[in-house]
Coordinates of C-alpha atoms and ligand atoms in Angstrom, one line a residue:
X1 CA -148.2 3.6 21.8
X2 CA -146.4 2.4 25.0
X3 CA -148.8 1.7 27.8
X4 CA -147.9 3.9 30.8
X5 CA -146.9 7.4 31.9
X6 CA -144.7 7.8 34.9
X7 CA -144.9 10.9 37.2
X8 CA -141.5 11.6 38.7
X9 CA -141.0 14.2 41.4
X10 CA -138.6 16.8 40.0
X11 CA -137.5 17.7 43.6
X12 CA -136.2 14.3 44.6
X13 CA -136.5 12.1 41.6
X14 CA -138.9 9.7 43.3
X15 CA -141.7 8.1 41.3
X16 CA -145.1 9.6 42.3
X17 CA -147.1 7.1 40.3
X18 CA -147.7 5.2 37.1
X19 CA -150.7 6.0 35.0
X20 CA -152.1 4.1 32.0
X21 CA -152.2 5.8 28.6
X22 CA -155.5 5.9 26.9
X23 CA -155.6 3.4 24.0
X24 CA -156.9 4.2 20.5
X25 CA -160.1 2.2 21.3
X26 CA -160.5 4.1 24.6
X27 CA -160.3 7.4 22.7
X28 CA -162.9 6.3 20.2
X29 CA -165.2 5.0 23.1
X30 CA -164.7 8.3 24.9
X31 CA -165.9 10.2 21.8
X32 CA -169.1 8.1 21.7
X33 CA -169.7 8.6 25.4
X34 CA -169.0 12.4 25.0
X35 CA -171.6 12.5 22.2
X36 CA -174.2 10.9 24.5
X37 CA -173.4 13.2 27.4
X38 CA -173.6 16.3 25.1
X39 CA -177.1 15.2 24.1
X40 CA -178.3 15.9 27.6
X41 CA -175.9 18.6 28.7
X42 CA -176.6 20.9 25.7
X43 CA -180.2 21.3 26.9
X44 CA -179.4 21.7 30.6
X45 CA -180.1 25.0 32.2
X46 CA -177.3 27.4 32.9
X47 CA -178.2 27.2 36.6
X48 CA -177.5 23.4 36.5
X49 CA -174.2 24.0 34.7
X50 CA -173.2 26.6 37.2
X51 CA -174.1 24.3 40.0
X52 CA -171.7 21.7 38.6
X53 CA -168.9 24.2 38.4
X54 CA -169.6 25.4 41.9
X55 CA -169.0 21.8 43.1
X56 CA -165.6 21.8 41.5
X57 CA -164.9 25.1 43.3
X58 CA -166.0 23.6 46.7
X59 CA -163.7 20.6 46.1
X60 CA -160.7 22.8 45.3
X61 CA -161.3 24.7 48.5
X62 CA -162.0 21.7 50.7
X63 CA -159.1 19.6 49.4
X64 CA -156.8 22.6 49.0
X65 CA -153.7 21.3 50.8
X66 CA -153.9 17.8 49.3
X67 CA -154.2 19.3 45.8
X68 CA -151.3 21.6 46.4
X69 CA -149.1 18.7 47.6
X70 CA -149.9 16.8 44.4
X71 CA -149.3 19.7 42.1
X72 CA -145.9 20.3 43.8
X73 CA -145.0 16.6 43.6
X74 CA -145.7 16.5 39.9
X75 CA -144.1 19.8 38.9
X76 CA -141.4 20.6 41.6
X77 CA -142.7 24.1 41.9
X78 CA -142.8 25.8 45.3
X79 CA -146.0 25.5 47.3
X80 CA -147.0 29.1 47.0
X81 CA -146.7 29.0 43.2
X82 CA -149.2 26.1 43.2
X83 CA -151.5 28.0 45.5
X84 CA -151.2 31.4 43.8
X85 CA -150.9 30.5 40.2
X86 CA -152.7 27.2 39.7
X87 CA -155.5 27.3 42.3
X88 CA -156.2 31.0 42.8
X89 CA -156.8 31.9 39.1
X90 CA -159.0 28.9 38.7
X91 CA -161.2 29.9 41.6
X92 CA -161.2 33.5 40.4
X93 CA -162.6 32.5 37.0
X94 CA -165.2 30.2 38.5
X95 CA -166.4 33.0 40.7
X96 CA -166.5 35.4 37.8
X97 CA -168.5 33.0 35.6
X98 CA -170.9 32.1 38.4
X99 CA -171.8 35.8 38.5
X100 CA -171.5 36.7 34.8
X101 CA -172.2 33.6 32.6
X102 CA -175.9 34.3 32.3
X103 CA -175.4 37.8 30.9
X104 CA -172.5 36.7 28.7
X105 CA -174.5 33.8 27.2
X106 CA -177.9 35.3 26.8
X107 CA -178.9 36.6 23.4
X108 CA -177.3 40.0 22.6
X109 CA -179.6 42.5 20.9
X110 CA -178.0 44.1 17.8
X111 CA -178.8 47.4 16.0
X112 CA -180.5 47.7 12.6
X113 CA -179.4 50.1 9.9
X114 CA -181.8 52.0 7.8
X115 CA -182.0 49.2 5.3
X116 CA -183.3 47.0 8.1
X117 CA -185.5 49.5 9.7
X118 CA -188.4 47.0 10.3
X119 CA -186.1 44.3 11.7
X120 CA -185.3 42.8 15.1
X121 CA -181.8 41.4 15.3
X122 CA -179.8 39.5 17.9
X123 CA -176.9 37.1 18.3
X124 CA -177.3 33.9 20.3
X125 CA -174.7 31.6 21.7
X126 CA -175.1 27.8 21.3
X127 CA -172.8 25.0 22.4
X128 CA -170.4 23.6 19.8
X129 CA -170.4 19.9 21.0
X130 CA -167.2 18.1 22.0
X131 CA -164.3 20.2 22.9
X132 CA -160.8 18.7 23.0
X133 CA -158.5 20.4 25.5
X134 CA -154.8 19.7 25.2
X135 CA -152.7 21.2 28.0
X136 CA -149.1 21.8 29.0
X137 CA -147.2 21.0 32.2
X138 CA -146.3 24.4 33.6
X139 CA -149.7 25.1 35.3
X140 CA -151.2 21.7 34.8
X141 CA -154.3 22.3 36.9
X142 CA -155.3 25.8 35.9
X143 CA -154.5 25.4 32.2
X144 CA -156.7 22.3 32.1
X145 CA -159.5 23.3 34.4
X146 CA -160.1 26.9 33.2
X147 CA -160.7 26.0 29.6
X148 CA -162.7 22.9 30.6
X149 CA -164.9 24.9 32.9
X150 CA -165.5 27.6 30.3
X151 CA -166.4 24.9 27.7
X152 CA -168.8 23.2 30.1
X153 CA -170.6 26.4 31.0
X154 CA -171.1 27.2 27.3
X155 CA -172.9 23.8 27.1
X156 CA -170.1 21.6 25.7
X157 CA -168.6 18.4 26.9
X158 CA -164.8 18.0 27.2
X159 CA -162.2 15.4 26.3
X160 CA -159.1 16.5 28.2
X161 CA -155.6 15.4 27.4
X162 CA -153.2 16.7 30.1
X163 CA -149.5 16.8 29.6
X164 CA -147.6 13.5 29.8
X165 CA -145.0 15.4 31.9
X166 CA -147.6 15.9 34.7
X167 CA -149.9 12.8 34.7
X168 CA -150.4 12.9 38.4
X169 CA -152.3 16.2 38.0
X170 CA -154.1 14.7 35.0
X171 CA -155.2 11.9 37.3
X172 CA -156.1 14.4 40.0
X173 CA -158.4 16.2 37.6
X174 CA -160.2 13.0 36.8
X175 CA -160.7 12.4 40.6
X176 CA -162.0 15.9 41.1
X177 CA -164.5 15.4 38.3
X178 CA -165.7 12.1 39.8
X179 CA -165.9 13.6 43.3
X180 CA -167.9 16.6 42.0
X181 CA -170.6 14.1 41.0
X182 CA -171.1 15.8 37.7
X183 CA -173.3 14.1 35.1
X184 CA -171.4 11.2 33.5
X185 CA -168.7 11.9 30.9
X186 CA -168.9 15.7 30.9
X187 CA -165.1 15.8 31.3
X188 CA -163.2 12.6 30.3
X189 CA -159.5 12.6 31.0
X190 CA -157.4 10.9 28.3
X191 CA -153.8 10.5 29.5
X192 CA -151.0 10.2 27.1
X193 CA -148.4 12.0 25.0
X194 CA -148.2 13.5 21.5
X195 CA -149.6 10.3 20.0
X196 CA -152.6 10.4 22.2
X197 CA -153.1 14.1 21.3
X198 CA -152.9 13.2 17.6
X199 CA -155.5 10.4 18.0
X200 CA -157.8 12.8 19.9
X201 CA -157.7 15.2 16.9
X202 CA -158.3 12.3 14.5
X203 CA -161.5 11.6 16.5
X204 CA -162.7 14.9 15.1
X205 CA -163.9 16.9 18.1
X206 CA -166.0 20.0 17.4
X207 CA -163.3 22.3 18.7
X208 CA -159.7 22.1 19.9
X209 CA -158.4 24.3 22.7
X210 CA -154.6 23.9 22.8
X211 CA -152.1 25.4 25.2
X212 CA -148.4 24.6 24.6
X213 CA -145.5 25.3 22.3
X214 CA -145.5 26.9 18.9
X215 CA -144.1 23.8 17.2
X216 CA -147.0 21.6 18.5
X217 CA -149.5 24.4 17.9
X218 CA -148.6 24.5 14.2
X219 CA -148.9 20.7 13.9
X220 CA -152.3 20.7 15.6
X221 CA -153.6 23.5 13.4
X222 CA -152.4 21.6 10.3
X223 CA -154.2 18.4 11.4
X224 CA -157.3 20.3 12.4
X225 CA -157.4 22.0 9.0
X226 CA -157.9 18.7 7.3
X227 CA -161.4 18.6 8.8
X228 CA -161.8 22.3 9.3
X229 CA -162.0 21.9 13.1
X230 CA -161.8 25.3 14.8
X231 CA -158.8 25.8 17.0
X232 CA -157.7 28.1 19.8
X233 CA -154.0 28.2 20.2
X234 CA -152.4 29.6 23.4
X235 CA -148.7 29.4 22.6
X236 CA -145.3 30.5 23.9
X237 CA -143.9 33.9 24.6
X238 CA -140.8 36.0 24.8
X239 CA -142.2 38.8 26.8
X240 CA -140.6 42.2 26.8
X241 CA -140.4 44.6 29.8
X242 CA -139.6 48.3 29.0
X243 CA -138.3 50.4 31.9
X244 CA -138.2 54.1 31.4
X245 CA -135.9 56.3 33.5
X246 CA -138.9 58.0 35.2
X247 CA -140.3 54.6 36.5
X248 CA -140.5 53.8 40.2
X249 CA -137.0 52.3 40.3
X250 CA -137.2 49.9 43.3
X251 CA -140.6 48.6 42.3
X252 CA -139.4 48.0 38.7
X253 CA -136.4 46.1 40.0
X254 CA -138.6 43.9 42.3
X255 CA -141.0 43.3 39.3
X256 CA -138.1 42.3 37.0
X257 CA -136.9 39.7 39.4
X258 CA -140.4 38.4 40.1
X259 CA -141.6 38.5 36.5
X260 CA -138.5 36.7 35.3
X261 CA -138.1 34.0 38.0
X262 CA -141.6 33.3 39.4
X263 CA -142.5 29.6 38.8
X264 CA -138.8 29.3 37.9
X265 CA -139.4 31.3 34.7
X266 CA -141.8 28.6 33.5
X267 CA -144.6 31.0 32.7
X268 CA -145.7 31.6 29.1
X269 CA -145.8 35.3 30.2
X270 CA -142.4 35.3 32.0
X271 CA -140.4 38.4 31.6
X272 CA -137.6 37.2 29.3
X273 CA -136.3 40.4 27.6
X274 CA -135.8 43.6 29.6
X275 CA -135.1 47.0 28.0
X276 CA -133.9 49.7 30.3
X277 CA -133.5 53.4 29.5
X278 CA -129.8 54.1 29.0
X279 CA -129.5 56.7 31.9
X280 CA -130.5 54.2 34.6
X281 CA -129.2 51.0 32.9
X282 CA -126.1 50.2 34.9
X283 CA -127.7 51.1 38.2
X284 CA -130.8 49.0 37.3
X285 CA -128.8 45.9 36.3
X286 CA -126.8 46.1 39.6
X287 CA -130.0 46.3 41.6
X288 CA -131.6 43.4 39.7
X289 CA -128.4 41.3 40.3
X290 CA -128.4 42.2 44.0
X291 CA -132.1 41.2 44.4
X292 CA -131.6 38.0 42.4
X293 CA -128.7 36.9 44.6
X294 CA -131.1 37.0 47.6
X295 CA -133.6 34.6 46.1
X296 CA -133.9 31.2 47.7
X297 CA -133.8 28.2 45.4
X298 CA -135.4 25.1 46.9
X299 CA -138.8 23.6 47.8
X300 CA -141.5 24.0 50.3
X301 CA -143.0 27.2 51.9
X302 CA -139.9 29.3 52.3
X303 CA -138.2 29.0 48.9
X304 CA -138.8 31.4 46.0
X305 CA -137.5 29.3 43.1
X306 CA -138.6 25.7 42.7
X307 CA -137.3 22.9 40.4
X308 CA -137.3 22.8 36.7
X309 CA -140.4 20.6 36.0
X310 CA -139.3 19.1 32.7
X311 CA -135.5 18.2 32.9
X312 CA -135.1 18.4 29.1
X313 CA -135.9 22.2 29.4
X314 CA -132.5 22.5 31.1
X315 CA -130.8 21.9 27.8
X316 CA -132.6 24.9 26.2
X317 CA -131.8 27.1 29.2
X318 CA -128.0 26.2 29.1
X319 CA -127.9 26.6 25.3
X320 CA -129.3 30.1 25.5
X321 CA -126.9 31.1 28.3
X322 CA -123.8 29.8 26.5
X323 CA -124.8 31.2 23.2
X324 CA -125.3 34.7 24.8
X325 CA -122.0 34.6 26.6
X326 CA -120.2 33.4 23.4
X327 CA -121.7 36.4 21.6
X328 CA -120.6 38.9 24.2
X329 CA -123.2 39.0 26.9
X330 CA -122.0 39.4 30.5
X331 CA -123.1 36.7 32.9
X332 CA -124.0 38.6 36.1
X333 CA -124.9 35.7 38.4
X334 CA -123.4 32.4 39.1
X335 CA -124.6 29.3 37.4
X336 CA -125.4 26.6 40.0
X337 CA -127.2 23.4 39.4
X338 CA -128.2 20.7 41.8
X339 CA -130.5 18.0 40.2
X340 CA -133.4 19.9 38.7
X341 CA -132.7 23.0 40.6
X342 CA -131.0 25.8 38.6
X343 CA -130.0 29.1 40.0
X344 CA -131.6 32.3 38.5
X345 CA -129.4 33.9 35.8
X346 CA -129.1 37.6 34.9
X347 CA -127.5 38.4 31.6
X348 CA -126.3 42.0 30.8
X349 CA -125.4 43.6 27.4
X350 CA -127.4 41.2 25.3
X351 CA -128.4 41.9 21.7
X352 CA -130.9 40.5 19.3
X353 CA -128.4 38.3 17.6
X354 CA -128.5 36.0 20.6
X355 CA -130.9 33.1 21.0
X356 CA -131.8 34.3 24.5
X357 CA -133.5 37.4 22.8
X358 CA -135.1 35.4 20.1
X359 CA -136.4 32.0 21.3
X360 CA -138.5 31.2 24.4
X361 CA -136.1 30.1 27.2
X362 CA -138.9 29.0 29.6
X363 CA -136.5 29.0 32.6
X364 CA -134.9 31.2 35.2
X365 CA -133.0 33.5 32.9
X366 CA -133.4 37.2 32.3
X367 CA -131.6 39.2 29.6
X368 CA -131.2 42.9 29.9
X369 CA -130.1 45.6 27.4
X370 CA -130.3 49.4 27.2
X371 CA -132.4 51.6 24.9
X372 CA -132.4 55.3 23.9
X373 CA -135.9 56.8 23.8
X374 CA -139.4 55.7 23.2
X375 CA -139.1 54.7 19.6
X376 CA -136.1 52.4 20.1
X377 CA -137.8 50.7 23.0
X378 CA -140.9 50.0 20.9
X379 CA -138.8 48.7 18.0
X380 CA -136.8 46.4 20.2
X381 CA -139.9 45.0 22.0
X382 CA -141.6 44.4 18.6
X383 CA -138.5 42.8 17.1
X384 CA -139.7 39.3 18.1
X385 CA -141.6 36.4 16.5
X386 CA -143.8 36.3 19.7
X387 CA -146.5 38.6 20.9
X388 CA -148.0 37.4 24.2
X389 CA -147.8 39.9 27.1
X390 CA -145.7 43.1 27.7
X391 CA -144.8 45.1 30.7
X392 CA -144.2 48.9 30.4
X393 CA -142.8 51.0 33.3
X394 CA -143.1 54.8 33.6
X395 CA -144.6 57.3 36.0
X396 CA -145.9 59.1 32.9
X397 CA -149.1 57.2 32.2
X398 CA -149.6 59.0 28.9
X399 CA -146.2 57.8 27.7
X400 CA -146.8 54.3 28.9
X401 CA -150.2 54.1 27.2
X402 CA -148.7 55.5 24.0
X403 CA -146.0 52.8 24.1
X404 CA -148.3 49.9 24.7
X405 CA -150.6 51.1 21.9
X406 CA -147.6 50.5 19.5
X407 CA -146.7 47.0 20.9
X408 CA -147.6 44.0 18.8
X409 CA -148.8 41.8 21.6
X410 CA -152.1 40.5 22.8
X411 CA -151.9 41.8 26.4
X412 CA -150.1 44.7 28.1
X413 CA -149.4 45.5 31.7
X414 CA -148.4 49.0 32.8
X415 CA -146.3 49.2 36.0
X416 CA -146.7 45.5 37.0
X417 CA -145.9 42.0 35.7
X418 CA -147.6 38.7 35.1
X419 CA -150.8 38.9 37.1
X420 CA -152.9 40.8 34.4
X421 CA -153.5 37.3 32.9
X422 CA -155.5 36.4 36.0
X423 CA -158.0 39.3 35.7
X424 CA -161.1 37.2 34.9
X425 CA -162.9 39.9 33.0
X426 CA -160.1 40.5 30.5
X427 CA -159.7 38.4 27.4
X428 CA -156.3 36.6 27.2
X429 CA -154.5 35.5 24.1
X430 CA -151.4 36.3 22.0
X431 CA -150.6 37.4 18.5
X432 CA -147.9 36.4 16.0
X433 CA -146.3 33.1 17.1
X434 CA -148.0 33.4 20.5
X435 CA -151.1 32.1 19.0
X436 CA -154.7 32.7 17.9
X437 CA -156.9 32.4 20.9
X438 CA -159.1 34.2 23.3
X439 CA -160.3 33.0 26.6
X440 CA -161.2 34.4 30.0
X441 CA -163.8 37.2 30.2
X442 CA -166.9 37.2 28.0
X443 CA -164.7 36.0 25.1
X444 CA -163.9 32.9 27.1
X445 CA -167.4 31.7 26.9
X446 CA -168.1 33.0 23.3
X447 CA -164.9 31.1 22.2
X448 CA -166.7 27.9 23.1
X449 CA -170.0 28.8 21.5
X450 CA -171.5 28.9 18.0
X451 CA -172.2 32.6 17.6
X452 CA -175.4 32.7 15.5
X453 CA -176.9 35.8 14.1
X454 CA -180.7 35.9 14.0
X455 CA -182.8 38.5 12.1
X456 CA -186.6 38.9 12.2
X457 CA -188.4 40.9 9.6
X458 CA -191.6 42.2 11.1
X459 CA -193.2 43.1 7.8
X460 CA -196.4 41.3 6.7
X461 CA -196.4 42.6 3.2
X462 CA -196.3 40.1 0.3
X463 CA -193.0 41.4 -1.1
X464 CA -189.8 43.0 0.2
X465 CA -188.5 45.9 -2.0
X466 CA -185.6 43.7 -3.3
X467 CA -187.8 40.7 -4.3
X468 CA -188.4 39.9 -8.0
X469 CA -189.3 41.2 -10.5
X470 CA -186.5 43.6 -11.1
X471 CA -187.3 46.8 -13.0
X472 CA -185.7 50.1 -14.0
X473 CA -187.9 51.8 -11.4
X474 CA -186.3 49.6 -8.6
X475 CA -182.8 50.2 -10.1
X476 CA -183.3 54.0 -9.9
X477 CA -184.7 53.8 -6.4
X478 CA -181.7 51.8 -5.1
X479 CA -179.4 54.3 -6.9
X480 CA -181.2 57.2 -5.3
X481 CA -180.9 55.5 -1.9
X482 CA -177.1 55.1 -2.4
X483 CA -176.6 58.7 -3.5
X484 CA -178.6 60.0 -0.6
X485 CA -177.6 57.7 2.2
X486 CA -173.8 57.4 1.7
X487 CA -172.9 60.9 0.3
X488 CA -172.3 64.2 2.0
X489 CA -175.4 66.2 1.3
X490 CA -177.4 68.6 3.5
X491 CA -179.5 67.0 6.3
X492 CA -182.7 68.6 4.9
X493 CA -182.1 67.1 1.4
X494 CA -181.2 63.7 3.0
X495 CA -184.4 63.6 5.1
X496 CA -186.6 64.6 2.1
X497 CA -185.0 61.9 -0.1
X498 CA -185.1 59.3 2.5
X499 CA -188.8 59.7 3.4
X500 CA -189.6 59.2 -0.3
X501 CA -187.4 56.1 -0.6
X502 CA -188.6 54.5 2.7
X503 CA -192.2 54.9 1.7
X504 CA -191.4 53.3 -1.7
X505 CA -189.6 50.5 0.1
X506 CA -192.5 49.9 2.5
X507 CA -194.9 49.8 -0.4
X508 CA -192.7 47.0 -1.9
X509 CA -194.6 45.9 -5.0
X510 CA -195.5 49.5 -5.9
X511 CA -191.9 50.2 -6.6
X512 CA -191.9 48.2 -9.8
Ligands
LIG1 P1 -145.9 21.0 24.2 O1 -146.3 21.7 22.9 O2 -144.7 20.2 24.1 O3 -147.1 20.1 24.7 C1 -148.4 20.6 25.1 C2 -149.4 19.5 24.9 O4 -149.5 19.1 23.6 C3 -149.0 18.3 25.7 O5 -150.2 17.8 26.3 C4 -148.5 17.3 24.6 O6 -148.7 16.0 24.9 C5 -149.4 17.7 23.5 N1 -148.9 17.4 22.2 C6 -147.6 17.3 21.8 N2 -147.5 17.0 20.5 C7 -148.8 16.8 20.0 C8 -149.3 16.6 18.7 N3 -148.6 16.3 17.7 N4 -150.7 16.5 18.6 C9 -151.5 16.7 19.7 N5 -151.0 17.0 20.9 C10 -149.6 17.1 21.1 O7 -145.8 22.2 25.3 P2 -145.3 22.0 26.8 O8 -143.8 21.9 26.8 O9 -146.1 21.1 27.5 O10 -145.7 23.5 27.4 C11 -144.8 24.6 27.4 C12 -145.2 25.6 26.3 O11 -146.5 26.0 26.5 C13 -144.4 26.8 26.3 O12 -144.1 27.2 25.0 C14 -145.3 27.8 27.0 O13 -145.0 29.2 26.6 C15 -146.6 27.4 26.4 N6 -147.7 27.9 27.3 C16 -148.6 28.9 26.7 C17 -149.6 29.4 27.5 C18 -150.5 30.5 26.9 O14 -151.5 30.7 27.5 N7 -150.2 31.1 25.8 C19 -149.7 29.0 28.8 C20 -148.8 28.1 29.3 C21 -147.8 27.5 28.5

């Protein structure tokens, strides 16, 4: 492993800072410290845990401008994007869990079927232990803090490996944790790249929560499988938007431009494929192009489109555009590049042979094609290896609901884009190559818990009906139970038979 990570400002190329990578010995030591911290934290009250999380919330609010400056310097995004998409959803989820964690984590009563008539049953949620969180660069604060906070609330401790592309924010998170005066070693930040991530998995945490690319997700799952470590994988997307002719036209145009280009298209849920009903197709594309041409590329408070955070991503972006054009797509906006700033691109008349409709572009590119009718729209949207989010546009809500019901994705938004992922009460996670994970909402705390089923038999009799010895009498009784309980006979017959059987079961030993 080399020793340092360098944070470079994508806006001006200046070095923000140099941060040491965690060594193998430091990772091993962190695991030992995490184990000790877990010993205390696991038995802490939920009130104490919430109090810690609240201190993080206060720091985010008190140091808001300073935090935004650092996120911007590390990622090159525009300030509003850091405020609205990194800080705001983090605060939203903290507030939600402050209010709801108790109810989500308390034992949940479960029903008992006839066979368990004298039982009490419930599910309880217990901490897993050490959770390794490995995060990406596109929302380096939110995508590290939200899973970390969720894991802590569920009673776990965290080893966090932020992205090597944004080590300034990794360092910022460590500072926030120290400033929040949380008990020692609840969140330990281990800076580094893929090799550090690999070492972290080798250290055998009790769970891995990963957000990043499909390629890395598969590697992590394979490594985790060696020790059967449970994983949550939040992976990439190639999200479709379907616009029916009866949609609110202007709103859908604005949403296409926003959904495709917000955060310079570096959202896992960016709108990358747009399917527009044939009758409005040309008019729609023209309106999207006109709106796109008004976007301001730059930095600061009055620009819409910031820099590309990871310069290597520009290669993917350019490859997708040139492949599409070579295969017959029409380039509707001008390609302009200055340093890491890249102009937003609209492609018309694309098809599914093109890379831009198959692979995640993760940049300011939107590809649009027409469709005829509901079924074709569904088929086109589903013709993808990914299944993260979708956006469906129609003024006929029944039609929109019918369509989303047929889409193979983890999340759907009707008549809006992107921000459904910020609703703290809704679970978030993809299907297909977009991953296997759930967080946010009640699922977001249960994902970080051992879900344990508890059954209490309240009987004081010496024997249960199923205990030994076996006999033909017991055989016949169970057979009668099956015939009566699971077949379609009259209610009167059912009741009569059941009363007899239940008495026999209660008597237990008399059955034999
Ligand atoms: P990436 O997969 O390159 O890296 C993500 C993290 O994994 C980094 O911290 C990296 O150092 C680490 N890593 C890389 N190789 C590793 C290995 N072999 N073992 C352990 N850790 C390893 O992804 P990225 O480029 O940082 O992020 C962009 C991707 O993340 C896009 O595909 C985007 O769609 C996806 N993403 C998904 C979501 C979601 O919620 N589904 C959210 C944001 C981003």
